[in-house]
Short mmCIF file of C-alpha atoms and ligand atoms in Angstrom, two decimals:
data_model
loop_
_atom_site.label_atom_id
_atom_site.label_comp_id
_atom_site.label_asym_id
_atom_site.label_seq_id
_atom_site.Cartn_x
_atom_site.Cartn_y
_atom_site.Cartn_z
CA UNK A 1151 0.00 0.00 0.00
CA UNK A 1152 1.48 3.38 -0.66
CA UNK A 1153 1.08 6.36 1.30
CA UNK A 1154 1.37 10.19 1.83
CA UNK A 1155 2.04 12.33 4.69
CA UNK A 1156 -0.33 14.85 6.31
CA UNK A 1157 0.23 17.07 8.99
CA UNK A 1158 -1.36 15.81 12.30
CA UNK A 1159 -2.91 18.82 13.29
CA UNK A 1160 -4.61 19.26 9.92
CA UNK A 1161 -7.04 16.25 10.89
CA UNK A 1162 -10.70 17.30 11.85
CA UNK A 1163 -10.99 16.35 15.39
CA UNK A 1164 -14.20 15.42 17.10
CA UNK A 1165 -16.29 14.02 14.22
CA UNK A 1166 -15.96 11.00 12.00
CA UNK A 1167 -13.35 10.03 9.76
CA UNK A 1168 -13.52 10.27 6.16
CA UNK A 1169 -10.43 8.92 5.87
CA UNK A 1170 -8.35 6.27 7.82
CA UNK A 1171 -5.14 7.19 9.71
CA UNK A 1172 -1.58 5.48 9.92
CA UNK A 1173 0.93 6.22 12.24
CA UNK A 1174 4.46 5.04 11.50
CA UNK A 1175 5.65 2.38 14.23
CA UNK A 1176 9.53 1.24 13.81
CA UNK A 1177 9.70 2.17 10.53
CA UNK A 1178 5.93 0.70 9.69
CA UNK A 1179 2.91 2.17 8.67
CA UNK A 1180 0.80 0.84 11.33
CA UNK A 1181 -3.57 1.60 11.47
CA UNK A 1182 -4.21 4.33 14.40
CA UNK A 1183 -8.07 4.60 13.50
CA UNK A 1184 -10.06 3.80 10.76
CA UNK A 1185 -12.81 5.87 8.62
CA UNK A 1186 -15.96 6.99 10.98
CA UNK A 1187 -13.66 6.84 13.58
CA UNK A 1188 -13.24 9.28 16.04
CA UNK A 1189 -9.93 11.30 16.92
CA UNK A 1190 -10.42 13.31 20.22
CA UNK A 1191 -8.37 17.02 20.48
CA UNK A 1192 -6.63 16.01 23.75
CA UNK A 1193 -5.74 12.60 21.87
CA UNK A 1194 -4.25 14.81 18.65
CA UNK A 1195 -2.47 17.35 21.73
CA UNK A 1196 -1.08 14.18 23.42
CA UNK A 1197 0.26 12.79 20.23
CA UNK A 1198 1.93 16.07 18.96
CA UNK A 1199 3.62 16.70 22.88
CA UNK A 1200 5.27 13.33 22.53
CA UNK A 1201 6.98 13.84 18.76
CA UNK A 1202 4.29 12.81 16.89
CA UNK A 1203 3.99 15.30 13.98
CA UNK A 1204 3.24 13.21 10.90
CA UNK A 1205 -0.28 10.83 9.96
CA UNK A 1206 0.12 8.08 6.77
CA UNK A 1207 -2.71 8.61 4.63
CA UNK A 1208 -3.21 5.53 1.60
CA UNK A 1209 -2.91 7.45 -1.66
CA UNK A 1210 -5.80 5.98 -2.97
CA UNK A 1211 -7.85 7.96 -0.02
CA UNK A 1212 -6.10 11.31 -1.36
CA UNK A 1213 -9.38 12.75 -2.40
CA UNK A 1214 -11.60 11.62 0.67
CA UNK A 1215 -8.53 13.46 2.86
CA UNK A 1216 -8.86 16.68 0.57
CA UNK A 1217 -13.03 16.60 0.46
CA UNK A 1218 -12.73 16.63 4.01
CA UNK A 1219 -10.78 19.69 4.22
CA UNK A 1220 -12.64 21.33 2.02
CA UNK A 1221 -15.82 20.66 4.12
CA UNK A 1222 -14.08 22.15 7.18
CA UNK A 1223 -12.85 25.30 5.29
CA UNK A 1224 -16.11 26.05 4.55
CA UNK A 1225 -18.52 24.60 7.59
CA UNK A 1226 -19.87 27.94 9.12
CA UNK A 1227 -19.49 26.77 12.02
CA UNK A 1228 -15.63 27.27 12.11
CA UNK A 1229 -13.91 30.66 12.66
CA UNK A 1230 -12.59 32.33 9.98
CA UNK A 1231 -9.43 31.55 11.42
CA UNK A 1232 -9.74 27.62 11.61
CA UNK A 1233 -11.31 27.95 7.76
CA UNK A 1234 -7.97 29.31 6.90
CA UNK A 1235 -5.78 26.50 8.48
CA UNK A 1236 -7.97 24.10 6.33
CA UNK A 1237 -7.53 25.77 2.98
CA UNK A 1238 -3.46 26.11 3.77
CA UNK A 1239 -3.54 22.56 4.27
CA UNK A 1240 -5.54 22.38 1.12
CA UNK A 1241 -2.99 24.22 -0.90
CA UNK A 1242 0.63 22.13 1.15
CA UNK A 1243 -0.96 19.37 -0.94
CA UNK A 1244 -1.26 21.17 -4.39
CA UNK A 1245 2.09 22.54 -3.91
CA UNK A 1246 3.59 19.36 -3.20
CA UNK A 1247 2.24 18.31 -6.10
CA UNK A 1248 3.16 20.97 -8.24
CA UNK A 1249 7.14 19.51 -7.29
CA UNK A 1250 6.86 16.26 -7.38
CA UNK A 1251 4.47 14.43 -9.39
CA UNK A 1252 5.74 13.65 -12.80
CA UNK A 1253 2.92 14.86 -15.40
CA UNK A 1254 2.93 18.46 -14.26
CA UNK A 1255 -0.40 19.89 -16.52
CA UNK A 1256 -3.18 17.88 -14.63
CA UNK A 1257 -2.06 19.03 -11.46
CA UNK A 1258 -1.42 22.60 -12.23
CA UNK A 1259 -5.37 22.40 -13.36
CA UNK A 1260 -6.51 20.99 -9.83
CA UNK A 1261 -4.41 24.11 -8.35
CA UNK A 1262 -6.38 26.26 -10.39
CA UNK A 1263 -9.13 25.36 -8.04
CA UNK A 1264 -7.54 26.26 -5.04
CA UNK A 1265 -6.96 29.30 -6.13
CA UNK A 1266 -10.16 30.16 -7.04
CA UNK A 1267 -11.17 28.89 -3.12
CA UNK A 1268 -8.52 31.21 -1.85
CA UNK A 1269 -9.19 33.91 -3.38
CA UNK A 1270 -13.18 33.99 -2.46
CA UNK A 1271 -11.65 33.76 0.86
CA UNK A 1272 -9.43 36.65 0.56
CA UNK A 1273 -12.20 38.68 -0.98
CA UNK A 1274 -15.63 37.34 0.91
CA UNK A 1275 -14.37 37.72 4.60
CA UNK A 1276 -12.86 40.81 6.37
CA UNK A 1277 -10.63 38.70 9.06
CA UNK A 1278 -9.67 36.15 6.56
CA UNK A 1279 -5.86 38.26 5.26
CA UNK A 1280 -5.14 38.84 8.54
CA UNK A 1281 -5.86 34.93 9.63
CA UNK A 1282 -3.76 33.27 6.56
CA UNK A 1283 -1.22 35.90 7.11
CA UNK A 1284 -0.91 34.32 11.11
CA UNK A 1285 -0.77 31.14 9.83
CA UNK A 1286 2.86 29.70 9.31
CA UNK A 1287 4.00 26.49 9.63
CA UNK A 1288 7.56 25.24 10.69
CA UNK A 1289 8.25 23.09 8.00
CA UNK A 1290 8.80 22.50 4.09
CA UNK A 1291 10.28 26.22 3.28
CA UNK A 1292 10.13 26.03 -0.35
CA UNK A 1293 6.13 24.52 0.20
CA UNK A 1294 5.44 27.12 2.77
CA UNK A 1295 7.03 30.17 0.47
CA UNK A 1296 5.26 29.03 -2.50
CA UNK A 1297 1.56 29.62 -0.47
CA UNK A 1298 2.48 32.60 1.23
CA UNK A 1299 3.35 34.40 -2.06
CA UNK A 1300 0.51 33.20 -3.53
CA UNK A 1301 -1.51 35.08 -0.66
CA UNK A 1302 -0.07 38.27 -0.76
CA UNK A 1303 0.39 38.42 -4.49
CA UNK A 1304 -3.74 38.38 -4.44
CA UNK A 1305 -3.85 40.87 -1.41
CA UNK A 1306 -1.42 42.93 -3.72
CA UNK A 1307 -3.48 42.54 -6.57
CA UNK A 1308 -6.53 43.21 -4.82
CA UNK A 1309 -5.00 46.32 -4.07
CA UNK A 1310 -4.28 48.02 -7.44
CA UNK A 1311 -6.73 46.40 -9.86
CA UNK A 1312 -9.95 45.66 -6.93
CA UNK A 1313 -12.35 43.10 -6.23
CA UNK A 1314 -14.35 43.55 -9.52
CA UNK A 1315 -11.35 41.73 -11.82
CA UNK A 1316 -11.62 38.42 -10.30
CA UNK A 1317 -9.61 36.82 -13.55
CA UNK A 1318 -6.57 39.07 -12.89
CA UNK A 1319 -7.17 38.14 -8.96
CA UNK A 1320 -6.73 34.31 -10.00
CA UNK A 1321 -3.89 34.68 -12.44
CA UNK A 1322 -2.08 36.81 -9.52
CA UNK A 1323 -2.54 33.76 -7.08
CA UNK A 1324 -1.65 31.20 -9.12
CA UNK A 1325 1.30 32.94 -10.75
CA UNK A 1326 2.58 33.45 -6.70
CA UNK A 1327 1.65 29.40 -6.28
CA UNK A 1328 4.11 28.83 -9.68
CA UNK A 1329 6.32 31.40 -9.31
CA UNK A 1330 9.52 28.87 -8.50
CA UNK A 1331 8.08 25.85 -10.33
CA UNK A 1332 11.35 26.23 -12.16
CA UNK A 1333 12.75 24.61 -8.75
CA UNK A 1334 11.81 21.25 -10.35
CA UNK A 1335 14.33 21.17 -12.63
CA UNK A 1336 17.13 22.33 -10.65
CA UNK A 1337 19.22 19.68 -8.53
CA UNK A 1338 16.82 19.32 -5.31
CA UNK A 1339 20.92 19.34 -3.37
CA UNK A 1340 21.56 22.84 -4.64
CA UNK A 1341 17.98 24.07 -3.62
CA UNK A 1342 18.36 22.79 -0.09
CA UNK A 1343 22.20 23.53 -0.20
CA UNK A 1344 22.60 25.38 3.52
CA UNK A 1345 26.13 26.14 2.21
CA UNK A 1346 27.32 29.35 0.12
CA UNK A 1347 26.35 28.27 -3.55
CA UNK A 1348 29.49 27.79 -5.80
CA UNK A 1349 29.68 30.06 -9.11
CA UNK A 1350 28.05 27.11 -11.31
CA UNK A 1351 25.19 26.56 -8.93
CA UNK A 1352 24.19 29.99 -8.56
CA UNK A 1353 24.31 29.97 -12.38
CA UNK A 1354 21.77 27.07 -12.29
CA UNK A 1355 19.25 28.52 -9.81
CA UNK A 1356 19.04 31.44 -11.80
CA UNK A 1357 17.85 29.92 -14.42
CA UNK A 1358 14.41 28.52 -12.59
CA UNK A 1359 12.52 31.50 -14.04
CA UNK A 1360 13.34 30.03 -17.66
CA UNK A 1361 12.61 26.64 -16.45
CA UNK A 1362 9.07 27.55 -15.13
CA UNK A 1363 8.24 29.30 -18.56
CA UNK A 1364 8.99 25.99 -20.30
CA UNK A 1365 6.75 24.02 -18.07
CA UNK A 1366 3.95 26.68 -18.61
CA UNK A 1367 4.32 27.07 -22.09
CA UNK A 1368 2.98 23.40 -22.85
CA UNK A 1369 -0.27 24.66 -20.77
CA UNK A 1370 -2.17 26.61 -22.88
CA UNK A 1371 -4.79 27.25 -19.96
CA UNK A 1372 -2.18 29.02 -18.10
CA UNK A 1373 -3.34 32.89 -18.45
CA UNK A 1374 -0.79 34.51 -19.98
CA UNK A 1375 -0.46 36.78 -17.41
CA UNK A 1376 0.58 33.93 -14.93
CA UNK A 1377 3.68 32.87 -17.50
CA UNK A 1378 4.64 36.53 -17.24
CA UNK A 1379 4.70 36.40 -13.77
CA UNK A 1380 6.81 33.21 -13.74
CA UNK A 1381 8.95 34.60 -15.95
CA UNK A 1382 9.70 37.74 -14.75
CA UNK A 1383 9.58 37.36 -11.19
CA UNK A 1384 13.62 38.04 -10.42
CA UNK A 1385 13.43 41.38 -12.93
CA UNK A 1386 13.87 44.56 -10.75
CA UNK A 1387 12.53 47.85 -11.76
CA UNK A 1388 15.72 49.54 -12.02
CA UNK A 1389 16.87 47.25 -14.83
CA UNK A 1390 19.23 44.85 -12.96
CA UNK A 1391 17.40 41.83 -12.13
CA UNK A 1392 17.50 38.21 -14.43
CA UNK A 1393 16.88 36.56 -17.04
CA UNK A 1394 16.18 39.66 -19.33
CA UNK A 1395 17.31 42.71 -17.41
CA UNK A 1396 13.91 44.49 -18.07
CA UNK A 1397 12.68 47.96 -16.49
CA UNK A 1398 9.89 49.42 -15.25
CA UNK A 1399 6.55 49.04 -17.62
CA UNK A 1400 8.71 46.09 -19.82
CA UNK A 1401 7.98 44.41 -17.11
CA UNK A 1402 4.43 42.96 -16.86
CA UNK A 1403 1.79 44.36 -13.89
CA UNK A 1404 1.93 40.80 -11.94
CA UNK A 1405 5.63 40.12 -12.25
CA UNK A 1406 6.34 43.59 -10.25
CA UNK A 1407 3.36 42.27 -7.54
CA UNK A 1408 4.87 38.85 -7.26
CA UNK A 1409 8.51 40.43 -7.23
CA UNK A 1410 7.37 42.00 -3.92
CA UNK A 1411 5.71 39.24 -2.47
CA UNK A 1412 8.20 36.96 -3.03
CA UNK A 1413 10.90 39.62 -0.99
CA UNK A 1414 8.76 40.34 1.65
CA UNK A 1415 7.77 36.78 2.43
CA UNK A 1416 11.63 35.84 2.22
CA UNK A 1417 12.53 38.33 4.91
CA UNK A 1418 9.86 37.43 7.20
CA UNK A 1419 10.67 33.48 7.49
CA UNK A 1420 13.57 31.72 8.90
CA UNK A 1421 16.03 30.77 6.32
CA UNK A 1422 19.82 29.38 6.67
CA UNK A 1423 21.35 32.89 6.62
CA UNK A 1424 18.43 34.65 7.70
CA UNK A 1425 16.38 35.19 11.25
CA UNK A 1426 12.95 36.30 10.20
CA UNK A 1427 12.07 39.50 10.94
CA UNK A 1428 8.50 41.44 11.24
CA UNK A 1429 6.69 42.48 8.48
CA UNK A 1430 7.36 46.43 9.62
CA UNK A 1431 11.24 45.27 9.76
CA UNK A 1432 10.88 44.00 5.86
CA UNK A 1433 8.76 46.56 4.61
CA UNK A 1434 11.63 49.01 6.28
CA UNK A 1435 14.24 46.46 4.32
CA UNK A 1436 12.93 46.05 1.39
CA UNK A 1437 12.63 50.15 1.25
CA UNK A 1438 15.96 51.01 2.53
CA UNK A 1439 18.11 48.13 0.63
CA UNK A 1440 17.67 49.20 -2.96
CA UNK A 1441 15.20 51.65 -3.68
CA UNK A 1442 14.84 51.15 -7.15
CA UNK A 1443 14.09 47.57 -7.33
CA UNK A 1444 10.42 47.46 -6.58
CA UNK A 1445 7.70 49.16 -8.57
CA UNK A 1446 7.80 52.63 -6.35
CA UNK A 1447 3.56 52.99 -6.53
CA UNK A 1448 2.87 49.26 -5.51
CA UNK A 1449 5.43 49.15 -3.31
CA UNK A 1450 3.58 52.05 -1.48
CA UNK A 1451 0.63 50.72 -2.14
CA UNK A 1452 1.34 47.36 0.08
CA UNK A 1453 2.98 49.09 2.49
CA UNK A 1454 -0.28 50.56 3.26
CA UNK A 1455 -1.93 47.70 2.98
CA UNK A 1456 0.36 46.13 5.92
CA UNK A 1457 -0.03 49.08 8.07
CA UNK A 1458 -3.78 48.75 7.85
CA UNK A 1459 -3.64 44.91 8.02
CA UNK A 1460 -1.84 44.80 11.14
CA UNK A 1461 -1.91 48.01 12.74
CA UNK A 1462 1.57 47.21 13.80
CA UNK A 1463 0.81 45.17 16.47
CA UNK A 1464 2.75 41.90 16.08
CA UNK A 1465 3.44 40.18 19.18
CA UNK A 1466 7.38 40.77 20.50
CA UNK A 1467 8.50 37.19 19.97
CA UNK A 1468 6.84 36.84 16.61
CA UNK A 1469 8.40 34.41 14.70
CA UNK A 1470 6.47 33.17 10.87
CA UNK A 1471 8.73 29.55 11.22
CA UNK A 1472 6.80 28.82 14.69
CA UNK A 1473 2.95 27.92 15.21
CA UNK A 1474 3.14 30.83 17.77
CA UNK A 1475 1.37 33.71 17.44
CA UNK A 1476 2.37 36.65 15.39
CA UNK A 1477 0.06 39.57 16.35
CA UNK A 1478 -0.45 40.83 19.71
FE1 LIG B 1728 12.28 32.63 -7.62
FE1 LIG B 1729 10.35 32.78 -4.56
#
């Protein structure tokens, strides 16, 4: 039987199973409860206190295990915030995916759909930014970045072209969700290197935007707007950023969104050479380090929106690699 991995805490406590659960014993995938079963909250606490951070799931139950987040993300009788644990869970399995399943057009299709869920989340309830925006989980960097640009690239959007373009909205989401699909092709060793890269690997990561336009290019359902974005998500406004070198307007309306995304959400997560600091901290960063690489008017223009979001209030030891809290 094969299997994949979920996160133990994204399993809906307290009702039945749709699914069943493995845990793995000395190396085994061994049953922990079966479908209609139920798993208690203080039973999920107790196994998470003593290590236990990872269910089995049998692949051929993958879309039982997704229905069933999909039902919690949108039961009314969760908080906005618990909605928005469910549909990052939601999009952890899209994005892995997106990197490692061999036929790469289906599955860029299905993450059309989870776009589409987050942004009528983003757009139908006030508290929901704010709530994804708390929500970070310790784990899977490259996973992790891939969502969280996703989710500001349609807060950005949001923010210069408004609610009533819900096409560019969904091309700006799923460009941030495939903006490093490039990864794929590049050695996963130099992507995880924790190491300064030599000369020829550098050369070799920068080339990921190029690699994610080939992959797109055989999808012709891919807005062309989302390719852009791919594309041209290392070109800064000044001129010096990669492949192309292009400035200012050359450069499309999403790729300068994603561009700023992509920086802000690197600054504010743990990385090898990098403690995260608070989105104030970045947005002072990203201003101060070199003015001209960000699109000056949407750089403003988020800025604001951050300021609003938060009102500045993160908690002291906020931290976007640890389940803690982030806002006061
Ligand atoms: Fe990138
Ligand atoms: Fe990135």
């Amino acid at each position: 039987m094969q299997f994949f991995e979920i996160r133990v805490n994204s399993v809906i406590t307290n009702a039945p199973l749709d699914f069943d659960l493995f845990l793995t014993v000395g190396g085994k995938p061994v049953l922990f409860r079966k479908t209609g079963d139920v798993l208690t909250r203080e039973r999920v606490k107790i196994l998470f206190q003593h290590g236990g951070e990872k269910f089995l799931v049998p692949l051929d139950q993958r879309t039982l295990y997704l229905g069933s987040l999909k039902k919690a993300a949108h039961n009314p009788e969760n908080s906005t915030e618990e909605k928005g644990k469910f549909l990052k869970e939601t999009a952890f399995v899209h994005v892995n995916d997106l990197f490692t399943k061999k036929d790469i057009s289906p599955v860029v299709t299905e993450a059309e759909g989870l776009v589409e869920e987050m942004v009528n989340f983003l757009t139908s309830d006030i508290n929901a930014t704010s709530s994804l925006m708390r929500l970070s989980v310790h784990d899977y960097y490259t996973y992790n970045h891939c969502v969280d640009v996703s989710v500001y690239s349609i807060v950005l959007a949001r923010r210069i072209y408004g609610d009533s373009s819900k096409e560019v909205l969904m091309a700006a989401g799923l460009g941030g969700l495939l903006h490093d699909i490039g990864k794929r092709k590049v050695d996963w060793g130099i992507i995880n290197k924790k190491s300064p890269l030599t000369t020829d690997e550098w050369k070799e990561v920068k080339r990921h935007p190029e690699y994610g336009r080939e992959f797109l290019e055989e999808i012709p359902a891919i807005p062309d707007r989302t390719k852009l974005m791919v594309y041209e998500h290392h070109e800064n406004f000044d001129g010096t950023g990669y492949p192309r070198g292009l400035r200012e307007d050359q450069i499309s309306g999403l790729a300068r969104i994603v561009a700023i995304a992509d920086v802000f959400d690197a600054l504010t997560t743990d990385r090898s050479y990098h403690k995260a600091v608070n989105p104030k901290e970045a947005m002072d960063m990203m201003f101060g380090m070199q003015p001209g690489k960000f699109d000056p008017d949407i750089f403003q223009s988020f800025n604001k929106k951050i300021k609003k979001q938060t009102g500045m209030e993160f908690a002291p030891d906020f931290d976007p690699c640890q389940p803690g809290r982030v806002f006061k």
